[in-house]
Tab-separated table of C-alpha atoms in Angstrom:
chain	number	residue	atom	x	y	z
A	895	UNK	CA	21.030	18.348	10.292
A	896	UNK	CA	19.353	17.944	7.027
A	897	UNK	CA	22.191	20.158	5.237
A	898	UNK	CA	24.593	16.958	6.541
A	899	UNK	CA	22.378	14.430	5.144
A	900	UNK	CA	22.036	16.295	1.895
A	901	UNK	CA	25.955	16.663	2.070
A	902	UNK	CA	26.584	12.945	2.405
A	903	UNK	CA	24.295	11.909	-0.063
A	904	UNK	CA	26.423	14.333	-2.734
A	905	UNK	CA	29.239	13.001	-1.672
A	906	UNK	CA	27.909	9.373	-2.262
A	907	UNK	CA	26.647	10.276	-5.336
A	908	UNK	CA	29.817	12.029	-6.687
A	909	UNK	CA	32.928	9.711	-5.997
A	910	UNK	CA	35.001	11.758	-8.224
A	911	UNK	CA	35.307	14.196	-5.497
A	912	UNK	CA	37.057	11.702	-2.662
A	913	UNK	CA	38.469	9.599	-5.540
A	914	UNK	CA	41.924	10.708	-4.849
A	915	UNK	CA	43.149	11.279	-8.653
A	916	UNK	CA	41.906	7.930	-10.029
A	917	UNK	CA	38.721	9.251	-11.396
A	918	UNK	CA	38.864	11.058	-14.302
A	919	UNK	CA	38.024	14.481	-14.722
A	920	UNK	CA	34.426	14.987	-15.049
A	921	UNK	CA	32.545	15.206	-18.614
A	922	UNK	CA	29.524	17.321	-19.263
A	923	UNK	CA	28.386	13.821	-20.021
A	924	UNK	CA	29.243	12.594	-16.620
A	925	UNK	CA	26.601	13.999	-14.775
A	926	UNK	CA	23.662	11.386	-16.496
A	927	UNK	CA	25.980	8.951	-15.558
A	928	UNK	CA	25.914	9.553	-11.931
A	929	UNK	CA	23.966	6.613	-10.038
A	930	UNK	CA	21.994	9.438	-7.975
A	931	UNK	CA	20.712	10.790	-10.774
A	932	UNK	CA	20.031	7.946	-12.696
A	933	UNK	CA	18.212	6.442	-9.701
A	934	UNK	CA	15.595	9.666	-9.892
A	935	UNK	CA	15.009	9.525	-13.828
A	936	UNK	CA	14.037	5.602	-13.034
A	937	UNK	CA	11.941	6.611	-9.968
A	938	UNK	CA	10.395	9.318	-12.486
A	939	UNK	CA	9.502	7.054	-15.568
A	940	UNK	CA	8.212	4.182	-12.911
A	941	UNK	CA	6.161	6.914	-11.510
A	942	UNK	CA	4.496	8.541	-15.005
A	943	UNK	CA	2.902	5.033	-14.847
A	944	UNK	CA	1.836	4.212	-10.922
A	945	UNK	CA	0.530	7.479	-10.760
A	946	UNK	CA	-2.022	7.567	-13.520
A	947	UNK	CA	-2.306	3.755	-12.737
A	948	UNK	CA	-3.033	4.828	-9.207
A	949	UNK	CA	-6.036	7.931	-9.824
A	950	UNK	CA	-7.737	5.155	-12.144
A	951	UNK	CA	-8.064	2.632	-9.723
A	952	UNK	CA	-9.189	5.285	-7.322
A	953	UNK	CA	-11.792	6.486	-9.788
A	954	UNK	CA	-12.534	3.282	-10.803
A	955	UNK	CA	-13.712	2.451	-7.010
A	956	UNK	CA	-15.557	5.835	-5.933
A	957	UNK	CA	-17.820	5.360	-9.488
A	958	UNK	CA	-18.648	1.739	-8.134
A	959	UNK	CA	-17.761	0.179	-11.594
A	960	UNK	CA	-18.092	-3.367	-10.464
A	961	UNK	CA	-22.011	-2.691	-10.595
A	962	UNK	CA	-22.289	-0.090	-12.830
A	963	UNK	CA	-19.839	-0.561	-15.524
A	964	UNK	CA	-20.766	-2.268	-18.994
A	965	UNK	CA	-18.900	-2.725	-22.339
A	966	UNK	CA	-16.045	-4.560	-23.601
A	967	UNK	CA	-13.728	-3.112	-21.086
A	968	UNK	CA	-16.017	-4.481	-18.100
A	969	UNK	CA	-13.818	-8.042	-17.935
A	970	UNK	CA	-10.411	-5.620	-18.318
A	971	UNK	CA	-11.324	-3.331	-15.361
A	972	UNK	CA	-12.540	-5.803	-13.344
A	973	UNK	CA	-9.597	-8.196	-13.193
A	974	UNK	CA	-7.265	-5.078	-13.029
A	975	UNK	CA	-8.843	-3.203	-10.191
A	976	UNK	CA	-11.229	-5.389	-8.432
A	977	UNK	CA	-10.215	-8.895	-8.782
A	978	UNK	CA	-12.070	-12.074	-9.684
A	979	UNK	CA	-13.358	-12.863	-6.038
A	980	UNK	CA	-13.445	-10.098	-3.481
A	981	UNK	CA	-11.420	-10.425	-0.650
A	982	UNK	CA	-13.135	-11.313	2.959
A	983	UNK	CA	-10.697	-9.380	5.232
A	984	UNK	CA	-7.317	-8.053	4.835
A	985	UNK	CA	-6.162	-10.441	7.597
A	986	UNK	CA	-7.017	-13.568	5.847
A	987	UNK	CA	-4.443	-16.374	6.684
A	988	UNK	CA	-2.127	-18.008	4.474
A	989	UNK	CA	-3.113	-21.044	3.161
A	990	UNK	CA	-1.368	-24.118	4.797
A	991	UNK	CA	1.268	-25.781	2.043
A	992	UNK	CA	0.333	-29.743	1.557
A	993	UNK	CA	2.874	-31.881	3.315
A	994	UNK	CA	4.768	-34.524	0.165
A	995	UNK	CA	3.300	-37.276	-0.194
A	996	UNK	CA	5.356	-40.407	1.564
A	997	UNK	CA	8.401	-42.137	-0.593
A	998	UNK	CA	11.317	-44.135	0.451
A	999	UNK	CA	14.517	-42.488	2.320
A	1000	UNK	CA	16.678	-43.217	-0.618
A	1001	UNK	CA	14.063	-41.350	-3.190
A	1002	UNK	CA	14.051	-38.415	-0.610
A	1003	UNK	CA	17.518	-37.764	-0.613
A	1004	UNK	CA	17.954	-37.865	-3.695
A	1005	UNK	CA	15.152	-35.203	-4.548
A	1006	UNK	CA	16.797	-32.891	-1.984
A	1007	UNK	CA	20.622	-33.690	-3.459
A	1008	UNK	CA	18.407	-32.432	-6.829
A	1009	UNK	CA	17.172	-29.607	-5.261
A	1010	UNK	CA	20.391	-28.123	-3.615
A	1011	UNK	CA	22.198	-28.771	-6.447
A	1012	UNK	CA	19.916	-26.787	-8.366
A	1013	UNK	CA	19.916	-24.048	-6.243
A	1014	UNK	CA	23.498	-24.095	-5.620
A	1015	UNK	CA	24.247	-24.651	-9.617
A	1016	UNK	CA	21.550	-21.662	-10.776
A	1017	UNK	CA	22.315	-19.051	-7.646
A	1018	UNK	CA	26.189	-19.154	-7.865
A	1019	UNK	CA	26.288	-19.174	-11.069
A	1020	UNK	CA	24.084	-15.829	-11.263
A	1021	UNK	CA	26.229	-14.592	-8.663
A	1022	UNK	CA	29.598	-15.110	-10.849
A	1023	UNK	CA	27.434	-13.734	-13.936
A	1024	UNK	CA	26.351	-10.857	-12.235
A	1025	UNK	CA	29.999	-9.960	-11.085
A	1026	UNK	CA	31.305	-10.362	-14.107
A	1027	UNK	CA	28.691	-8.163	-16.011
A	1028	UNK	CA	29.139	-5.064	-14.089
A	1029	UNK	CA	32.547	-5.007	-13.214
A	1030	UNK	CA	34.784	-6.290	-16.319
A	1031	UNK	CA	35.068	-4.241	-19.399
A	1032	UNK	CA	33.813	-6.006	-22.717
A	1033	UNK	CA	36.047	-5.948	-26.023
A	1034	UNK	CA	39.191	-5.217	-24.390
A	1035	UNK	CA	42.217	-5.444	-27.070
A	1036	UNK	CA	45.650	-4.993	-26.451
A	1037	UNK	CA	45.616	-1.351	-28.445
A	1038	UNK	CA	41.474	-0.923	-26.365
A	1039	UNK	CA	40.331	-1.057	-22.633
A	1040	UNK	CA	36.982	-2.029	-24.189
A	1041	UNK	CA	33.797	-0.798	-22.725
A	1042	UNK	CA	31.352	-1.604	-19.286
A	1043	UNK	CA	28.059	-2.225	-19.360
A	1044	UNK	CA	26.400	0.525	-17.194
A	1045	UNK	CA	22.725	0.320	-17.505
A	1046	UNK	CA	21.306	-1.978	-14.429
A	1047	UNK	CA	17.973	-1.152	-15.552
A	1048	UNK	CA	18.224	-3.284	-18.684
A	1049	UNK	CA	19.926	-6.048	-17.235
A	1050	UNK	CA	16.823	-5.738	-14.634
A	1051	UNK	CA	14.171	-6.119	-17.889
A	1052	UNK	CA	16.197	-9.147	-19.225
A	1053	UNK	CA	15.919	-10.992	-16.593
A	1054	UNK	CA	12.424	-10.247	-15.734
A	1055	UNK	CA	11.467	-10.954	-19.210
A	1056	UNK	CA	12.412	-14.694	-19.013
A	1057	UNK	CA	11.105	-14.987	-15.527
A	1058	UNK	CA	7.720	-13.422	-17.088
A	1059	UNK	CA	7.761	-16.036	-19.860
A	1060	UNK	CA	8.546	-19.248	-17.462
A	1061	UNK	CA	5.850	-18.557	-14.932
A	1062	UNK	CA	3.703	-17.842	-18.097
A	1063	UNK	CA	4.304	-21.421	-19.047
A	1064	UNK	CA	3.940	-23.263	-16.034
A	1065	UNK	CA	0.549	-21.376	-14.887
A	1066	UNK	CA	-0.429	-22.904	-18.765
A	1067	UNK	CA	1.025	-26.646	-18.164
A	1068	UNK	CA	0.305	-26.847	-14.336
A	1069	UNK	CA	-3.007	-26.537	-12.780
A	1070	UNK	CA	-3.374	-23.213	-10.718
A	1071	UNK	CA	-5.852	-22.016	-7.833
A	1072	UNK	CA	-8.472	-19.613	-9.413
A	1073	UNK	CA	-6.666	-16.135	-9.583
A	1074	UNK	CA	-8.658	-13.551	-7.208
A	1075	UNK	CA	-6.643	-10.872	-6.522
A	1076	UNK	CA	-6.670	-7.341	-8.442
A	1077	UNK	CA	-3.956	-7.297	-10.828
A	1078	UNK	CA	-2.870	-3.579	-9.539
A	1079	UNK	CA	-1.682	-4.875	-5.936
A	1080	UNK	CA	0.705	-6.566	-7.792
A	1081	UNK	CA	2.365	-2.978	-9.082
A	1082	UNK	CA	3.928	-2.508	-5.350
A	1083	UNK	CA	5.832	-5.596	-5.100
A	1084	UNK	CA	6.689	-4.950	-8.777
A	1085	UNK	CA	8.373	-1.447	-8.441
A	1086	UNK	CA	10.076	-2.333	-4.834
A	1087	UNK	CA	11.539	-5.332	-6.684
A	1088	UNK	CA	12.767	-3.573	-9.673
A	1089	UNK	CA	14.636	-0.914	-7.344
A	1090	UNK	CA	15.907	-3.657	-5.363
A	1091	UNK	CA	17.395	-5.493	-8.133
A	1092	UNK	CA	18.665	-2.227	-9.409
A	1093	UNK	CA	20.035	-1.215	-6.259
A	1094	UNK	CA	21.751	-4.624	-6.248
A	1095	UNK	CA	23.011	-4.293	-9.975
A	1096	UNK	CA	24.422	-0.913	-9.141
A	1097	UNK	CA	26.455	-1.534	-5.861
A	1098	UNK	CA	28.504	-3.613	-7.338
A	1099	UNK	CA	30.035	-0.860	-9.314
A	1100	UNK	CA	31.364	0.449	-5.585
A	1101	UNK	CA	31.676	-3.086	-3.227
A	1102	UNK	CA	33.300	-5.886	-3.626
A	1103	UNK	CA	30.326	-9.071	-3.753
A	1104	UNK	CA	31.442	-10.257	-0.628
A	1105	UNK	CA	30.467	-7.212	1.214
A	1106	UNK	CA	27.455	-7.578	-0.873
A	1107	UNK	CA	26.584	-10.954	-0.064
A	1108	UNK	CA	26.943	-10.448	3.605
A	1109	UNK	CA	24.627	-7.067	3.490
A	1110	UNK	CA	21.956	-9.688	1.562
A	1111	UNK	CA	22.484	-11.678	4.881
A	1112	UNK	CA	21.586	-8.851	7.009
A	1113	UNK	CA	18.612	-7.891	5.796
A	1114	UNK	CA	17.134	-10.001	8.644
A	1115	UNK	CA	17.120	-6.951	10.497
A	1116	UNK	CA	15.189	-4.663	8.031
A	1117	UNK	CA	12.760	-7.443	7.452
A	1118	UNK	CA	11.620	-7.257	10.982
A	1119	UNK	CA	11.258	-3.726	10.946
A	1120	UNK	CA	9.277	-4.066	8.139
A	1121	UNK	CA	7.131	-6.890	9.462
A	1122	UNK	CA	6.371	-4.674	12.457
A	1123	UNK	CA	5.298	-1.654	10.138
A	1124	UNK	CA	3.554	-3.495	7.055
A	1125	UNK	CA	2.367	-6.514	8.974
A	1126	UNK	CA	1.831	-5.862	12.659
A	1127	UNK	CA	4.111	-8.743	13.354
A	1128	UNK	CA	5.982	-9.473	16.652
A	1129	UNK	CA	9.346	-11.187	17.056
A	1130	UNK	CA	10.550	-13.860	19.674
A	1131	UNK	CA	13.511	-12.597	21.729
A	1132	UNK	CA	16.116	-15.078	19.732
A	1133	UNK	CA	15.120	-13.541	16.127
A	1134	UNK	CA	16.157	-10.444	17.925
A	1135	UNK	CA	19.343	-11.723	19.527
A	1136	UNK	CA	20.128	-13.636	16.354
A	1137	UNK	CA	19.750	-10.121	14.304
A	1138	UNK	CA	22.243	-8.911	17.017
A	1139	UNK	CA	24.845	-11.070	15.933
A	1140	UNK	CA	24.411	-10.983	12.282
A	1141	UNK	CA	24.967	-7.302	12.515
A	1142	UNK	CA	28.189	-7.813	14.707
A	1143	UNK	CA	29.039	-9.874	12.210
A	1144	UNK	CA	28.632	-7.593	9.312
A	1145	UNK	CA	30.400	-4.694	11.117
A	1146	UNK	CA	33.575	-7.059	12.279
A	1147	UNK	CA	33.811	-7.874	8.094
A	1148	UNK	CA	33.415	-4.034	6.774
A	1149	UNK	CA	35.886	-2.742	9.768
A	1150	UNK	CA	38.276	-5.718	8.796
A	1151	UNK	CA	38.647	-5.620	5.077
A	1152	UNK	CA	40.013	-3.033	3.236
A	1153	UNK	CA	39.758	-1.063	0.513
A	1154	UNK	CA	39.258	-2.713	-3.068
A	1155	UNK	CA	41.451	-1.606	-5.226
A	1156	UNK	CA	40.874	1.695	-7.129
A	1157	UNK	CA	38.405	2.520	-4.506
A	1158	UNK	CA	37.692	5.184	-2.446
A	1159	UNK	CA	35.563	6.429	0.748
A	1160	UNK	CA	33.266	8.162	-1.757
A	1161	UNK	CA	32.848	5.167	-4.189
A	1162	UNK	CA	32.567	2.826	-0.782
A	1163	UNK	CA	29.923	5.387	0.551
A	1164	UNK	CA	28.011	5.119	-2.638
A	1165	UNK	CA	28.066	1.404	-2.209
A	1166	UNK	CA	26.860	1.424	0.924
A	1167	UNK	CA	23.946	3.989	0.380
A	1168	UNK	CA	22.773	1.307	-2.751
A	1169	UNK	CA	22.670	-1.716	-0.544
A	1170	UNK	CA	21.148	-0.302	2.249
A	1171	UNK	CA	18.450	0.842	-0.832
A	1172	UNK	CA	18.519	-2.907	-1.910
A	1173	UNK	CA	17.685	-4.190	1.437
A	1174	UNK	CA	15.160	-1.454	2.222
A	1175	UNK	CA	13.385	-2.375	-1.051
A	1176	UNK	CA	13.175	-5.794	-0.898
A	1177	UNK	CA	12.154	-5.816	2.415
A	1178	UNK	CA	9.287	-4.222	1.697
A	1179	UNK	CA	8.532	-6.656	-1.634
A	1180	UNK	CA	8.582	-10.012	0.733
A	1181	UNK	CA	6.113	-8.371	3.444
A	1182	UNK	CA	3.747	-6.995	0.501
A	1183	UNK	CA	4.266	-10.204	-1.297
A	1184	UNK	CA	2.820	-12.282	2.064
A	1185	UNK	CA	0.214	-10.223	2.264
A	1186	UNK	CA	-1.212	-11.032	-1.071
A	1187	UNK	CA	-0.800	-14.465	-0.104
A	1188	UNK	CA	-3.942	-14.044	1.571
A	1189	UNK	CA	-5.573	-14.283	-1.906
A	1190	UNK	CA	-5.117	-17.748	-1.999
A	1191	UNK	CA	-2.908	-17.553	-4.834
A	1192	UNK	CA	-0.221	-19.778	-5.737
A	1193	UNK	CA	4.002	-18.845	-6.277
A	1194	UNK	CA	3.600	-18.986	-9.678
A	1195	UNK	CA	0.927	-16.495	-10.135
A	1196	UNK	CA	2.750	-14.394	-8.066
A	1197	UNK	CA	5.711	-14.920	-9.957
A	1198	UNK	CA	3.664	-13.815	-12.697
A	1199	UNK	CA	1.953	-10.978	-11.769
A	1200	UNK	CA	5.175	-9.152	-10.551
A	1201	UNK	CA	7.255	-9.835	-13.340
A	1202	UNK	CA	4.612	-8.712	-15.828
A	1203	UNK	CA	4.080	-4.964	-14.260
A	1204	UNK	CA	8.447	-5.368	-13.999
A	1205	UNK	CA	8.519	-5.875	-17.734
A	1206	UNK	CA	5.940	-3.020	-18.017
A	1207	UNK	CA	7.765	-0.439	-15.607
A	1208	UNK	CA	11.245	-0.932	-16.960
A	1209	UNK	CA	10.028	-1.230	-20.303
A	1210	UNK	CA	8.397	1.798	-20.070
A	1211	UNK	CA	11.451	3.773	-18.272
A	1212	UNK	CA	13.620	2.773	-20.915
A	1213	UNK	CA	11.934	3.441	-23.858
A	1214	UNK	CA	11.250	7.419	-22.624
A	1215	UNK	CA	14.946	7.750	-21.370
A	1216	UNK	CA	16.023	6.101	-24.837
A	1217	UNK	CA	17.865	3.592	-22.920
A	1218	UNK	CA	16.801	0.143	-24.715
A	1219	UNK	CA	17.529	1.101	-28.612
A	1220	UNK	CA	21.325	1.371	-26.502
A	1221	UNK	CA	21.516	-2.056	-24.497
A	1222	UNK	CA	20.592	-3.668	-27.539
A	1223	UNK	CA	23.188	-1.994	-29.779
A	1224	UNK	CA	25.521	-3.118	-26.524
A	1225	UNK	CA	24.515	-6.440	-26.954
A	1226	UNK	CA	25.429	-6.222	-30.858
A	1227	UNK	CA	28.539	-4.997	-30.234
A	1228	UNK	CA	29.557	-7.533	-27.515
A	1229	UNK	CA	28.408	-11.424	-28.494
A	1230	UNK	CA	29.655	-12.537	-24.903
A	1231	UNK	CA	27.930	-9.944	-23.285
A	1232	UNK	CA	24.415	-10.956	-24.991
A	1233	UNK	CA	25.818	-14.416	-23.744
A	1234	UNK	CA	26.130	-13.543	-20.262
A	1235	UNK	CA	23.199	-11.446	-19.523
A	1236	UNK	CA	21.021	-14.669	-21.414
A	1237	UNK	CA	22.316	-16.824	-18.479
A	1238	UNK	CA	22.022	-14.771	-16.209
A	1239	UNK	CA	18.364	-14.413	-16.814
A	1240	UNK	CA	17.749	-18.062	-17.171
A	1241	UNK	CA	19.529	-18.783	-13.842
A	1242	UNK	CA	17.885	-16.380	-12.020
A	1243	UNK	CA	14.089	-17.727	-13.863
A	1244	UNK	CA	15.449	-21.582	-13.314
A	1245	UNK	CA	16.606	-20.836	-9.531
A	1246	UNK	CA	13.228	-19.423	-8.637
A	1247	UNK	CA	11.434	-22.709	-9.961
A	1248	UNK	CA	13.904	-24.586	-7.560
A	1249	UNK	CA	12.551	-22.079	-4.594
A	1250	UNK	CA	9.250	-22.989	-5.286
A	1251	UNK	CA	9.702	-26.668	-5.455
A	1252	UNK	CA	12.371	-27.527	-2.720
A	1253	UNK	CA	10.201	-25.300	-0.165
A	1254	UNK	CA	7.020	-27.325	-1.825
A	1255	UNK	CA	8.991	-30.473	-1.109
A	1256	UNK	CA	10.958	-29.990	2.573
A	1257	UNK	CA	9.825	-26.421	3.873
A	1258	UNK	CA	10.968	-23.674	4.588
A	1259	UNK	CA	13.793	-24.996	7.251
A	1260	UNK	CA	15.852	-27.034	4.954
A	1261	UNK	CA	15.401	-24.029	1.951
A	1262	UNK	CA	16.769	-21.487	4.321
A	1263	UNK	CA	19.709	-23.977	5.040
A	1264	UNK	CA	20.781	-24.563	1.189
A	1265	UNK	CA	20.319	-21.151	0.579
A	1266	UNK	CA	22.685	-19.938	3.615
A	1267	UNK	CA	25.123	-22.427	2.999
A	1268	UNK	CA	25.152	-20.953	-0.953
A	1269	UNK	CA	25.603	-17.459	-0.082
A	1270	UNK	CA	28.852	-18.732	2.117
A	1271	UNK	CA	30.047	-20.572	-1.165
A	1272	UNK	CA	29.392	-17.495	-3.176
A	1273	UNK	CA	31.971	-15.699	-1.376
A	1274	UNK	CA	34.114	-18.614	-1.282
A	1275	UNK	CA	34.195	-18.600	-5.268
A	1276	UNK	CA	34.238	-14.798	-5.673
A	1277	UNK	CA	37.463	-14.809	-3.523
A	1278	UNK	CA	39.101	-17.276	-5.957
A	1279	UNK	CA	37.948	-16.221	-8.937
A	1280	UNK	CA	37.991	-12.259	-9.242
A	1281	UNK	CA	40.899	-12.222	-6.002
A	1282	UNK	CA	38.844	-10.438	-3.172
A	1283	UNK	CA	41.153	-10.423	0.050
A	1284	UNK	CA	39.680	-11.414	3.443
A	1285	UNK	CA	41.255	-10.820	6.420
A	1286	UNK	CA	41.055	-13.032	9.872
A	1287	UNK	CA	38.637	-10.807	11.560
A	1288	UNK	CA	37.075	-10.462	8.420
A	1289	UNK	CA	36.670	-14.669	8.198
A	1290	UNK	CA	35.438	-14.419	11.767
A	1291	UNK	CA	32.876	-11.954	10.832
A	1292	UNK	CA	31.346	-14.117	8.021
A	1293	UNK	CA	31.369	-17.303	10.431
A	1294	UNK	CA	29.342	-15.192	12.968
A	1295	UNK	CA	26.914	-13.967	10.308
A	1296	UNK	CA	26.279	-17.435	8.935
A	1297	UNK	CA	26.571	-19.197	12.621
A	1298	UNK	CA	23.895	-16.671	13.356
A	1299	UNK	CA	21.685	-17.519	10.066
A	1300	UNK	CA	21.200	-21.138	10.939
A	1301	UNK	CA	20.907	-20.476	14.438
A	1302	UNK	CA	17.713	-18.795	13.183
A	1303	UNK	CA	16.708	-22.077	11.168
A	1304	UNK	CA	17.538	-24.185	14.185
A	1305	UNK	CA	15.328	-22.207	16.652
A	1306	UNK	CA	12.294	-22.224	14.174
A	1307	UNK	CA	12.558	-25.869	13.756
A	1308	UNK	CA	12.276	-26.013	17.393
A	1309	UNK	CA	9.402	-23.843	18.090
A	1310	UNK	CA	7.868	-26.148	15.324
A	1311	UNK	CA	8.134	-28.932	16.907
A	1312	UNK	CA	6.760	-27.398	20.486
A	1313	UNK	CA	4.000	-26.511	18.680
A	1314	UNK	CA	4.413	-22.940	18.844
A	1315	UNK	CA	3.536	-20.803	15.962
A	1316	UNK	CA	6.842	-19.552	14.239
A	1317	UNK	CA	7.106	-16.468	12.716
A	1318	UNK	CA	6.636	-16.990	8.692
A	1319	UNK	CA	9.203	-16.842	6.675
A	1320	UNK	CA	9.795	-14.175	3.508
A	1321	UNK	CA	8.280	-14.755	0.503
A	1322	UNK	CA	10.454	-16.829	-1.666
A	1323	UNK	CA	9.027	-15.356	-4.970
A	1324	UNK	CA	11.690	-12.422	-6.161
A	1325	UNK	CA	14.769	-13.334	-4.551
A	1326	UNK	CA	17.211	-11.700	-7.078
């Protein structure tokens, strides 16, 4: 059995082989550019950080430094491994969010027409962005095909890099809680985000965005598994039927729709293998990130904290596999491409603002809403503009997957309004 699992995962990771004569013939070259092995030389720089990162926390806490230690790197240790306040029990609720202050209907709507049009205007546009970044070639001539950008990894640091720098800013201009938690528990949700995102990146290479949009829809599922596990959580019998569906839905839209052009069961394989990482991954980073909610922290300092040890993990990763000296020289060679991946970042830092404030402003109900109906547009406009074909089953598969998504909304609203506790929702904080 684990001699299949082994064989699928070559396959996945080696589309040349079911490619059917549209791949190339392998390079010596070609073997670093395999997304397999890429994936392990990331996991391997992320790790020659967490794991000396990991022994000195441990050391840190069997020497009992908090009362012991002296010197100029007391204040450094302290905030890294043992936080500003300690922590009165791991099961410390969430704080309640503050209910908006009473204005007139008219100012209302138009502070939610504000906030979906921000989130619609920052999300689809990342989601065009992102499409066009890793699958059109840059420089193409009518004597060149140009060249792709390949490396997810620095497309990952760019935009966590701006996000860094705009939650620097605001926890500067607005007032914050006071900060308690150890900066090191914010290294999980870091290096679970940064594989998510570069799970995400990569797939693309393999899927069309459409199938990647609805897997992003799915991930219901997995985020109830991983409630169960991380959290101890348990689940009224519509989140389960609701997962149901979305997952009949999925299936009816991958059985539907065919192949993308120049694709093959290998490269589709691949593609699925990286989403199923992406949801995995960020499944994990929302349930970690509620935990350390019970620090009494605000978004933004989460927002913070995890794009800081992101900028230090992927900085890191690159710099030993040599990798950022080349996306820079990329970016030199290729003005629209530097264009591109600076939107990108500042729509995916700009839509996670809007997060904050529209859940801040109307909850969690009407954000899950917006965002539902903008993943449904985002297919919409892939369709159009890159020519993705959907068939009728396919359609019907989509409308089940979103019917079942604000199903979801609709039942928590109601359990809300019995007075029944509803199950929280993910953390909003990394949601690309």
């Amino acid at each position: 059995m684990d001699a299949r699992w082994w064989a699928v995962v070559l396959l996945a990771a080696l589309p040349s082989l079911g490619a059917g004569g549209e791949t190339p013939e392998a390079s010596p070259e070609s073997w670093t550019q395999l997304w397999f092995f890429r994936f392990l030389v990331n996991a391997a720089g992320y790790a020659s950080f967490m794991v000396p990162g990991y022994l000195l926390v441990q050391y840190f806490r069997r020497k009992n430094y908090l009362e012991t230690g002296r010197g100029l790197c007391f204040p450094l240790v302290k905030t890294c491994v043992f936080g500003s306040e300690p922590k009165a029990s791991d099961e410390v609720p969430l704080a309640p969010r503050t209910e908006p202050a009473e204005t007139t209907p008219t100012w209302q709507a138009l502070k939610l027409l504000f906030c979906a049009a921000g989130l619609q205007a920052s999300y689809l546009t990342w989601g065009v962005l992102q499409e066009r970044v890793m699958t059109r070639s840059y420089g193409a001539t009518a004597t060149s095909p140009g060249e792709r950008f390949t490396d997810s990894q620095f497309l990952v640091l760019m935009n966590r890099v701006l996000a860094l720098i705009v939650a620097g800013l605001s926890c500067i201009l607005c007032k914050q809680p006071r900060h308690g938690a150890p900066m090191y528990r914010y290294s999980f949700a870091s290096l679970s985000n940064v594989l998510s995102s570069w799970c995400q990146y990569e797939a693309l290479k393999f899927v069309s965005f459409p199938t990647q949009v609805l897997a992003k829809a799915s991930k219901v599922i997995p985020v109830m598994l991983m409630g169960k596990l991380v959290s101890r959580r348990s689940y009224e019998h519509w989140e389960y039927l609701t997962a149901g569906l979305i997952s009949v839905g999925v299936s009816m839209f991958l059985l539907s729709s065919g192949p993308e052009p120049r694709s093959s069961p290998a490269t589709t394989l691949s593609g699925l293998i990286l989403l199923a990482g992406y949801i995995a991954f960020d499944s994990f980073t929302s349930n970690w990130q509620d935990a350390l909610f019970a620090y009494k922290m605000s978004s933004v300092q989460m927002m913070f904290g995890v794009n800081l040890f992101s900028c230090l993990f992927t900085v890191g990763s690159l710099l030993e596999q040599g990798a950022l000296l080349e996306g820079t020289r990329f970016m030199g060679r290729h003005t629209e491409f530097a264009a591109h991946a600076l939107l990108l970042s500042i729509c995916s830092a700009c839509g996670q603002l809007f997060i904050f404030y529209t859940i801040g402003q109307f909850g969690a109900a009407i954000f899950t809403i917006i965002m539902t109906l903008r993943q449904a547009f985002a297919i919409l406009l892939s369709c159009l503009l890159y020519g993705h074909t959907v068939t009728v089953v396919g359609g019907l598969g989509v409308a089940v997957v979103f019917a079942a998504l604000l199903l979801r909304v609709y039942a928590r609203g109601r359990l809300k309004q019995r007075g029944k506790k509803a199950v929280p929702v993910e953390s909003p904080v990394q949601k690309v």
